[in-house]
Structures are given as structure tokens and as C-alpha cells.
Short mmCIF file of C-alpha atoms in Angstrom, two decimals:
data_model
loop_
_atom_site.label_atom_id
_atom_site.label_comp_id
_atom_site.label_asym_id
_atom_site.label_seq_id
_atom_site.Cartn_x
_atom_site.Cartn_y
_atom_site.Cartn_z
CA MET F 15 9.35 -46.30 48.87
CA THR F 16 11.76 -48.87 49.80
CA TRP F 17 9.98 -50.43 52.55
CA LEU F 18 6.93 -50.81 50.17
CA LYS F 19 8.93 -53.16 47.91
CA PHE F 20 10.14 -54.97 50.61
CA LEU F 21 6.69 -55.40 52.04
CA LEU F 22 5.59 -56.54 48.36
CA LEU F 23 8.46 -58.90 48.15
CA GLY F 24 7.79 -60.66 51.69
CA LEU F 25 4.01 -61.02 50.77
CA LEU F 26 5.24 -62.65 47.47
CA THR F 27 7.62 -64.92 49.12
CA ALA F 28 4.93 -65.78 52.17
CA VAL F 29 2.60 -66.57 49.53
CA LEU F 30 4.68 -68.79 47.39
CA PHE F 31 5.48 -70.55 50.29
CA ILE F 32 2.22 -71.21 51.54
CA CYS F 33 1.47 -72.42 47.70
CA ASN F 34 4.47 -74.91 48.24
CA ILE F 35 2.51 -76.68 50.95
CA LEU F 36 -0.96 -76.18 49.73
CA PHE F 37 -0.14 -77.65 46.34
CA GLY F 38 1.50 -80.67 44.84
CA SER F 39 0.78 -84.14 42.94
CA VAL F 40 -1.50 -84.97 45.63
CA HIS F 41 -4.66 -82.85 46.24
CA ILE F 42 -5.05 -82.07 50.00
CA ASP F 43 -7.68 -79.61 50.91
CA ALA F 44 -6.59 -76.43 52.65
CA SER F 45 -8.32 -77.15 55.77
CA GLN F 46 -6.79 -80.54 55.91
CA VAL F 47 -3.32 -78.43 55.42
CA MET F 48 -3.91 -76.06 58.31
CA ASP F 49 -5.13 -78.66 60.61
CA ILE F 50 -2.29 -80.63 59.92
CA ILE F 51 0.27 -77.86 60.29
CA ALA F 52 -1.52 -76.78 63.65
CA GLY F 53 -0.87 -80.29 64.69
CA HIS F 54 -4.50 -81.67 64.68
CA GLY F 55 -3.69 -84.45 62.13
CA ALA F 56 -3.53 -88.02 62.88
CA GLU F 57 0.18 -89.54 62.92
CA ASP F 58 -0.65 -92.19 61.05
CA ASP F 59 -2.61 -90.25 58.43
CA PRO F 60 -0.72 -90.39 54.93
CA PHE F 61 -1.97 -86.48 54.08
CA SER F 62 0.07 -85.72 57.67
CA PHE F 63 3.24 -87.68 55.98
CA ILE F 64 3.18 -85.68 53.10
CA ILE F 65 2.77 -82.20 54.48
CA LEU F 66 5.22 -82.58 57.04
CA GLU F 67 7.70 -84.81 55.82
CA SER F 68 7.50 -83.85 52.17
CA ARG F 69 5.93 -80.44 51.46
CA LEU F 70 6.96 -78.37 54.44
CA PRO F 71 10.60 -79.44 54.26
CA GLN F 72 10.78 -79.12 50.64
CA SER F 73 9.53 -75.79 51.26
CA ILE F 74 11.96 -74.62 53.59
CA THR F 75 14.71 -75.91 51.58
CA ALA F 76 13.61 -73.86 48.47
CA LEU F 77 13.24 -70.63 50.50
CA LEU F 78 16.89 -71.07 52.05
CA ALA F 79 18.65 -72.44 48.96
CA GLY F 80 17.13 -69.54 46.85
CA ALA F 81 18.38 -66.88 49.46
CA ALA F 82 21.55 -68.36 49.78
CA LEU F 83 22.38 -68.68 46.07
CA GLY F 84 21.26 -65.21 45.21
CA VAL F 85 23.37 -63.61 48.11
CA SER F 86 26.30 -65.70 46.87
CA GLY F 87 26.00 -64.32 43.35
CA LEU F 88 25.64 -60.68 44.81
CA LEU F 89 28.74 -61.14 47.11
CA LEU F 90 30.63 -62.33 43.78
CA GLN F 91 29.48 -59.53 41.38
CA THR F 92 30.51 -57.04 43.58
CA ALA F 93 33.95 -58.46 44.96
CA PHE F 94 34.91 -59.19 41.06
CA ARG F 95 33.42 -55.87 39.60
CA ASN F 96 31.73 -58.42 37.00
CA PRO F 97 27.92 -58.66 36.46
CA LEU F 98 28.23 -62.10 35.16
CA ALA F 99 30.02 -63.72 38.25
CA GLY F 100 28.12 -66.42 40.09
CA PRO F 101 28.45 -69.27 42.31
CA SER F 102 29.28 -71.50 39.57
CA VAL F 103 31.76 -69.58 37.82
CA LEU F 104 34.34 -69.95 40.82
CA GLY F 105 34.15 -73.70 40.45
CA ILE F 106 32.58 -74.24 43.58
CA SER F 107 29.56 -75.91 42.06
CA SER F 108 31.82 -77.89 39.80
CA GLY F 109 33.43 -79.36 42.36
CA ALA F 110 30.49 -80.45 44.23
CA SER F 111 29.70 -82.46 40.80
CA LEU F 112 33.29 -83.90 40.79
CA GLY F 113 32.83 -85.02 44.28
CA VAL F 114 29.63 -86.71 43.41
CA ALA F 115 30.90 -88.08 40.45
CA LEU F 116 33.49 -89.81 42.24
CA VAL F 117 30.98 -91.03 44.62
CA MET F 118 28.34 -92.34 42.03
CA LEU F 119 30.50 -93.43 38.84
CA PHE F 120 33.66 -94.50 40.78
CA MET F 121 32.86 -95.73 44.08
CA GLY F 122 29.63 -97.49 43.27
CA GLY F 123 27.41 -95.23 45.46
CA GLN F 124 29.33 -95.34 48.95
CA ILE F 125 32.17 -93.41 50.38
CA ALA F 126 34.12 -94.37 53.33
CA ILE F 127 34.99 -91.68 56.27
CA ALA F 128 37.38 -92.40 59.15
CA GLY F 129 36.24 -96.20 59.14
CA TYR F 130 32.58 -95.73 58.69
CA GLU F 131 30.93 -96.36 55.35
CA ILE F 132 28.22 -94.14 54.07
CA ALA F 133 25.79 -94.96 51.08
CA GLY F 134 22.69 -93.62 49.49
CA ASN F 135 21.66 -90.00 49.81
CA ALA F 136 24.11 -89.29 52.66
CA ALA F 137 27.07 -90.60 50.54
CA VAL F 138 26.06 -88.27 47.68
CA ILE F 139 26.06 -85.32 50.34
CA ALA F 140 29.15 -86.20 51.62
CA GLY F 141 30.72 -86.24 48.46
CA ALA F 142 29.34 -83.07 47.35
CA LEU F 143 30.47 -81.13 50.42
CA ILE F 144 34.39 -82.71 50.21
CA GLY F 145 34.44 -81.88 46.53
CA SER F 146 33.08 -78.21 46.99
CA LEU F 147 35.08 -77.63 49.80
CA SER F 148 38.06 -78.93 48.69
CA ILE F 149 37.72 -76.21 45.47
CA MET F 150 37.23 -73.49 48.06
CA ALA F 151 40.20 -74.67 49.89
CA LEU F 152 42.04 -74.10 46.29
CA LEU F 153 40.49 -71.01 45.88
CA MET F 154 41.63 -69.66 49.25
CA PHE F 155 45.42 -70.60 48.56
CA PHE F 156 45.70 -69.05 45.36
CA SER F 157 43.63 -65.84 46.99
CA MET F 158 46.60 -65.59 49.30
CA ARG F 159 48.92 -65.32 46.50
CA LEU F 160 46.76 -63.48 43.59
CA ARG F 161 46.15 -59.91 44.43
CA SER F 162 44.07 -59.39 41.11
CA GLU F 163 40.25 -60.23 41.31
CA LEU F 164 40.54 -61.04 37.84
CA MET F 165 43.27 -63.62 38.04
CA LEU F 166 41.25 -65.48 40.77
CA LEU F 167 38.19 -65.42 38.68
CA VAL F 168 40.26 -67.02 35.75
CA VAL F 169 41.77 -69.59 38.03
CA GLY F 170 38.06 -70.51 39.33
CA MET F 171 36.72 -70.61 35.84
CA MET F 172 39.80 -73.30 34.69
CA THR F 173 39.36 -75.25 37.60
CA GLY F 174 35.88 -75.60 36.74
CA TYR F 175 36.84 -76.57 33.18
CA LEU F 176 39.17 -79.32 34.47
CA THR F 177 36.70 -80.58 37.05
CA SER F 178 34.27 -80.88 33.97
CA SER F 179 36.42 -83.06 32.06
CA VAL F 180 37.07 -85.39 35.09
CA VAL F 181 33.60 -85.79 35.31
CA THR F 182 33.24 -86.54 31.45
CA LEU F 183 36.06 -89.09 31.95
CA LEU F 184 34.48 -90.76 34.67
CA SER F 185 31.20 -90.75 32.93
CA SER F 186 32.71 -92.63 30.23
CA LEU F 187 34.13 -95.67 32.27
CA SER F 188 31.01 -95.81 34.32
CA THR F 189 28.08 -98.10 34.18
CA ALA F 190 24.51 -96.84 32.66
CA GLN F 191 23.16 -97.00 36.29
CA GLY F 192 25.72 -94.80 37.76
CA VAL F 193 25.51 -92.38 35.04
CA GLN F 194 21.60 -92.20 35.33
CA GLY F 195 21.96 -91.32 39.05
CA TYR F 196 24.55 -88.89 38.34
CA VAL F 197 22.20 -87.20 35.63
CA MET F 198 19.38 -87.01 37.90
CA TRP F 199 21.50 -85.53 40.78
CA GLY F 200 22.63 -82.81 38.19
CA MET F 201 18.99 -81.63 37.07
CA GLY F 202 18.70 -80.17 40.85
CA THR F 203 15.67 -80.44 43.37
CA PHE F 204 14.62 -79.15 46.63
CA GLY F 205 13.10 -82.36 47.56
CA SER F 206 16.03 -84.17 48.81
CA VAL F 207 16.45 -82.60 52.24
CA SER F 208 14.46 -84.33 54.89
CA SER F 209 12.95 -83.23 57.86
CA ALA F 210 15.54 -84.59 60.00
CA ARG F 211 18.44 -82.79 57.99
CA ILE F 212 16.39 -79.62 57.73
CA PRO F 213 17.71 -78.12 61.15
CA VAL F 214 21.30 -78.43 60.15
CA PHE F 215 20.57 -77.44 56.70
CA SER F 216 18.94 -74.30 58.04
CA LEU F 217 21.38 -73.57 60.72
CA LEU F 218 24.14 -73.27 58.31
CA ILE F 219 22.52 -71.50 55.66
CA VAL F 220 21.09 -68.82 58.35
CA ILE F 221 24.38 -68.42 60.00
CA GLY F 222 26.09 -67.76 56.45
CA LEU F 223 23.24 -65.32 55.72
CA LEU F 224 24.02 -63.35 58.55
CA VAL F 225 27.89 -63.10 57.65
CA ALA F 226 26.67 -61.82 54.55
CA VAL F 227 24.75 -59.11 56.10
CA LEU F 228 27.72 -58.10 58.14
CA LEU F 229 29.63 -57.83 55.12
CA ALA F 230 27.31 -55.04 53.42
CA LYS F 231 29.32 -51.93 54.71
CA PRO F 232 32.94 -52.87 53.23
CA LEU F 233 30.88 -54.07 50.18
CA ASN F 234 29.67 -50.61 49.63
CA LEU F 235 33.36 -49.30 50.03
CA PHE F 236 34.20 -51.73 47.44
CA LEU F 237 32.12 -50.05 44.60
CA LEU F 238 34.31 -46.89 45.17
CA GLY F 239 37.48 -49.17 44.73
CA ASP F 240 39.68 -50.77 46.42
CA ASN F 241 42.40 -48.08 47.01
CA TYR F 242 39.52 -45.78 48.82
CA ALA F 243 38.30 -48.62 50.59
CA ARG F 244 42.21 -49.14 51.89
CA ASN F 245 41.90 -45.43 52.94
CA LEU F 246 38.90 -45.88 54.86
CA GLY F 247 40.40 -48.75 56.81
CA VAL F 248 38.85 -51.66 55.20
CA ARG F 249 41.38 -54.51 54.69
CA VAL F 250 40.43 -55.26 51.18
CA HIS F 251 42.44 -58.80 51.16
CA GLN F 252 41.30 -60.15 54.57
CA VAL F 253 37.31 -59.14 53.24
CA ARG F 254 37.82 -60.77 50.31
CA ASN F 255 38.68 -64.14 51.77
CA ILE F 256 35.87 -64.05 54.31
CA LEU F 257 33.74 -63.14 51.15
CA LEU F 258 35.12 -66.15 48.99
CA LEU F 259 34.48 -68.58 52.60
CA VAL F 260 31.21 -67.41 52.91
CA THR F 261 30.07 -67.77 48.98
CA GLY F 262 31.96 -71.23 49.16
CA VAL F 263 30.17 -72.42 52.42
CA LEU F 264 26.54 -71.28 51.21
CA THR F 265 27.07 -72.73 47.50
CA ALA F 266 28.60 -76.28 49.07
CA ILE F 267 25.77 -76.39 51.16
CA VAL F 268 23.24 -75.60 48.71
CA THR F 269 24.76 -78.05 45.65
CA ALA F 270 25.33 -80.75 48.27
CA TYR F 271 21.64 -80.99 49.46
CA CYS F 272 19.94 -79.66 46.04
CA GLY F 273 22.42 -80.34 43.38
CA PRO F 274 23.55 -77.75 41.02
CA VAL F 275 20.85 -75.32 40.79
CA ALA F 276 21.49 -72.97 38.00
CA PHE F 277 20.81 -69.22 37.32
CA ILE F 278 19.63 -68.10 40.78
CA GLY F 279 22.69 -66.74 42.13
CA LEU F 280 23.64 -65.01 38.88
CA ALA F 281 20.17 -63.39 38.12
CA MET F 282 18.69 -62.46 41.30
CA PRO F 283 21.33 -59.93 42.37
CA HIS F 284 20.13 -58.23 38.87
CA VAL F 285 16.60 -58.40 39.90
CA ALA F 286 17.09 -57.02 43.07
CA ARG F 287 19.13 -54.10 41.65
CA LEU F 288 16.27 -53.38 39.10
CA ILE F 289 13.33 -53.57 41.63
CA MET F 290 15.29 -51.61 44.51
CA ARG F 291 17.05 -49.16 42.19
CA THR F 292 20.31 -48.95 44.43
CA ASP F 293 23.56 -50.08 44.92
CA ASN F 294 23.54 -50.15 48.73
CA HIS F 295 24.12 -53.60 49.75
CA TRP F 296 22.39 -52.99 52.99
CA ILE F 297 19.38 -52.86 50.88
CA LEU F 298 20.44 -55.01 48.33
CA ILE F 299 21.35 -58.11 50.45
CA PRO F 300 17.99 -58.61 52.10
CA ALA F 301 16.15 -57.96 48.62
CA THR F 302 18.21 -60.41 46.88
CA MET F 303 17.44 -63.16 49.58
CA LEU F 304 13.78 -62.42 48.85
CA SER F 305 14.12 -62.34 45.24
CA GLY F 306 15.85 -65.94 45.19
CA ALA F 307 13.47 -67.23 48.12
CA ALA F 308 10.71 -66.24 45.91
CA VAL F 309 11.95 -67.71 42.67
CA ALA F 310 13.08 -70.98 44.18
CA LEU F 311 9.89 -71.50 45.73
CA GLY F 312 8.13 -70.53 42.49
CA CYS F 313 10.10 -73.05 40.72
CA ASN F 314 9.21 -75.59 43.23
CA VAL F 315 5.80 -75.07 42.69
CA LEU F 316 5.55 -75.48 39.11
CA SER F 317 8.24 -78.45 39.28
CA VAL F 318 5.35 -80.76 40.60
CA THR F 319 2.55 -81.37 38.37
CA PRO F 320 -1.10 -82.84 39.26
CA GLU F 321 0.20 -85.71 37.32
CA SER F 322 2.86 -86.68 39.60
CA THR F 323 5.81 -85.97 37.18
CA VAL F 324 8.26 -83.96 38.46
CA ILE F 325 10.16 -81.38 36.46
CA PRO F 326 13.79 -80.71 37.34
CA VAL F 327 14.23 -77.33 38.93
CA ASN F 328 17.10 -76.65 36.33
CA ALA F 329 14.62 -76.88 33.55
CA LEU F 330 12.71 -73.95 35.25
CA THR F 331 15.44 -71.45 36.24
CA PRO F 332 16.63 -70.81 32.83
CA ILE F 333 13.21 -69.48 32.23
CA VAL F 334 13.62 -66.67 34.75
CA GLY F 335 17.29 -66.29 34.82
CA VAL F 336 18.08 -66.21 30.90
CA PRO F 337 16.13 -63.01 29.99
CA VAL F 338 17.42 -61.28 33.03
CA ILE F 339 20.97 -61.75 31.85
CA LEU F 340 20.35 -61.03 28.42
CA TYR F 341 18.56 -57.53 29.76
CA VAL F 342 21.89 -56.84 31.61
CA ILE F 343 24.27 -57.70 28.64
CA PHE F 344 22.13 -55.60 26.15
CA ARG F 345 21.33 -52.77 28.81
CA ARG F 346 25.23 -52.41 29.53
CA ARG F 347 26.10 -53.21 25.94
#
């Protein structure tokens, strides 16, 4: 029955993707939407701009971001043998938040790289990428010296606490406008990736997801213990470093473009396990991708109301994530 579950998950994701294109703050008839998608709409038509430059890129972003965060959580939970491990636990999201805080609260919303000045949304993305990749490099450094997954997890958590304290310090010294901009970024959104940025965003996420799929075999062996995996020829330390790199890159890209989206990476691996009733990563990885994508698309549909009021994504993801985590905690006592 696994194929039937995959079929239903795929249909749910496809329906939610279509709903993201059909529904929004501006009412557009379904026939008009189909004509615009088919390329029959006028270029100067405002509805064409809404569909092609806003709803379609936002739908693709939510689809890929949800899949990336879900897979990142699954990789970390398997590697650290901790059901409550997630992309934010290692401090990578906190690193991105620190980078954005430095740009918005300390540098006045612009950043200079190799003599070029970047401002606006591009500066925010650059700051988030630099911050998250810096934390990831630090974790890779410690990973080469720490053989214990638990110690590496503790280092990630301490790094997260440290970056949070620096962000708090910067907030207390910044202007009200800077703090407001930073708070808005921290609420999370899938609408910040324009159509021009979609190709790069999609390519990076798809490459990361493909590498994650290739890690399915060693991850299955990790479930039997490091010694057993090592006896079967798995280079445990090397695989762990690759896993950290893939998780770090996926989390960094999503956080840079969409903000620190919460709970998807933590909860979706458990949803996939509950649905598929297996620990086989050849099944869990694609199931987690579909589950994360479906939840992200669902939250994105609900975030845009007919009254043109945009609800932050991070106000909706806990509604799905918290019950799942509580169920896991009580189930495992």
C-alpha cells in the first residue's frame, strides 16, 4: 500500500499547489488563471503580473522550501538519533538571523562585498547566507574534532544561544525602523523569492535534495548503530560531514530567502513516519519531501486572506507542528 500513500500525498501536494495559484487576496477567475498559465494572457494585464510574478513563484518557493526543511529535519534526527532534532537546533537558522540582524540593525540595510554595495532584499539574503554558512563552517570544524553526535548537538545549541544574545544586543542598540524590519523578516514568508530568483533558488534546493536521496543507504545503516555501519563499509565520520553540509546548505538557502520558518523541519519527518509506518529512508525521504511541501503550501494558502491581510507563515506552522511534537513526546514517554 506504499504506492497508494505516495499517490495520495502527491495528489494532496498538487491540489494545494493549484490552490496557491487560484486563490489570493485578489479574486481571479479560474479560467483566466488557466489562460495566463498557458501563455494566452496580455503582458500588460495586471492579472498576468499577479499570477506569473507573485503567485506562481510563491507556490514554487513554498513547495521547495517545505521539502528542503522536512528532509533537513529527517537527516538530523537520524544522524543524532534524536526525535527532537531539527534545522534550528544546530544553530544554522540562528546564524542566518544573526547575519540579517547585522545587515538591518548594524549596517543600515546594506552590505559591501568586494567593493560592491548591496541594499534592500538582496542585502538581507546575502547577510542570511553569510551568517548561516559561517555557522555551518564552524560546525564542520567541530565535527572534525568531536566524535560524539551528542557533543556536536550541544555545540550547535550553544552556538544558537550565543547568536541569539548578539541579536538581542543589536536590537537594543538599533533604531525602531531597523527592529521592525528585522521582526518582519523573522515572521517568515514564501513571497520574497521573485521570478528572477526562482531558477537559482530551485537549482540549489533540487541539488541538495538529490544528494539527500543518495544518503538513504548509509542512513538506513546508521539506524543499526555506528559500529555496525562501520563494519559494513560506511565511513561514518565522512557521511556525517556530508550530511551536515547538505543540511546546512538547504537550511541556509531557505532561511536566507524565506526567513526562519519554524516547525516544518522538526515535525514533518514524524508525519512521514506515521503515514508510511517505516524507517526505511528510501521511502521516508520522498515522503518527508511531499509532507513538508504540502504543509508549506497549505500554510501559504491560509496566510493570504481575501481582505489582503497577510498572516505570517510562522503564525501557522506551529498549528501543525506542535500537536505532532506533543504526540511524539507522549508516545515515547
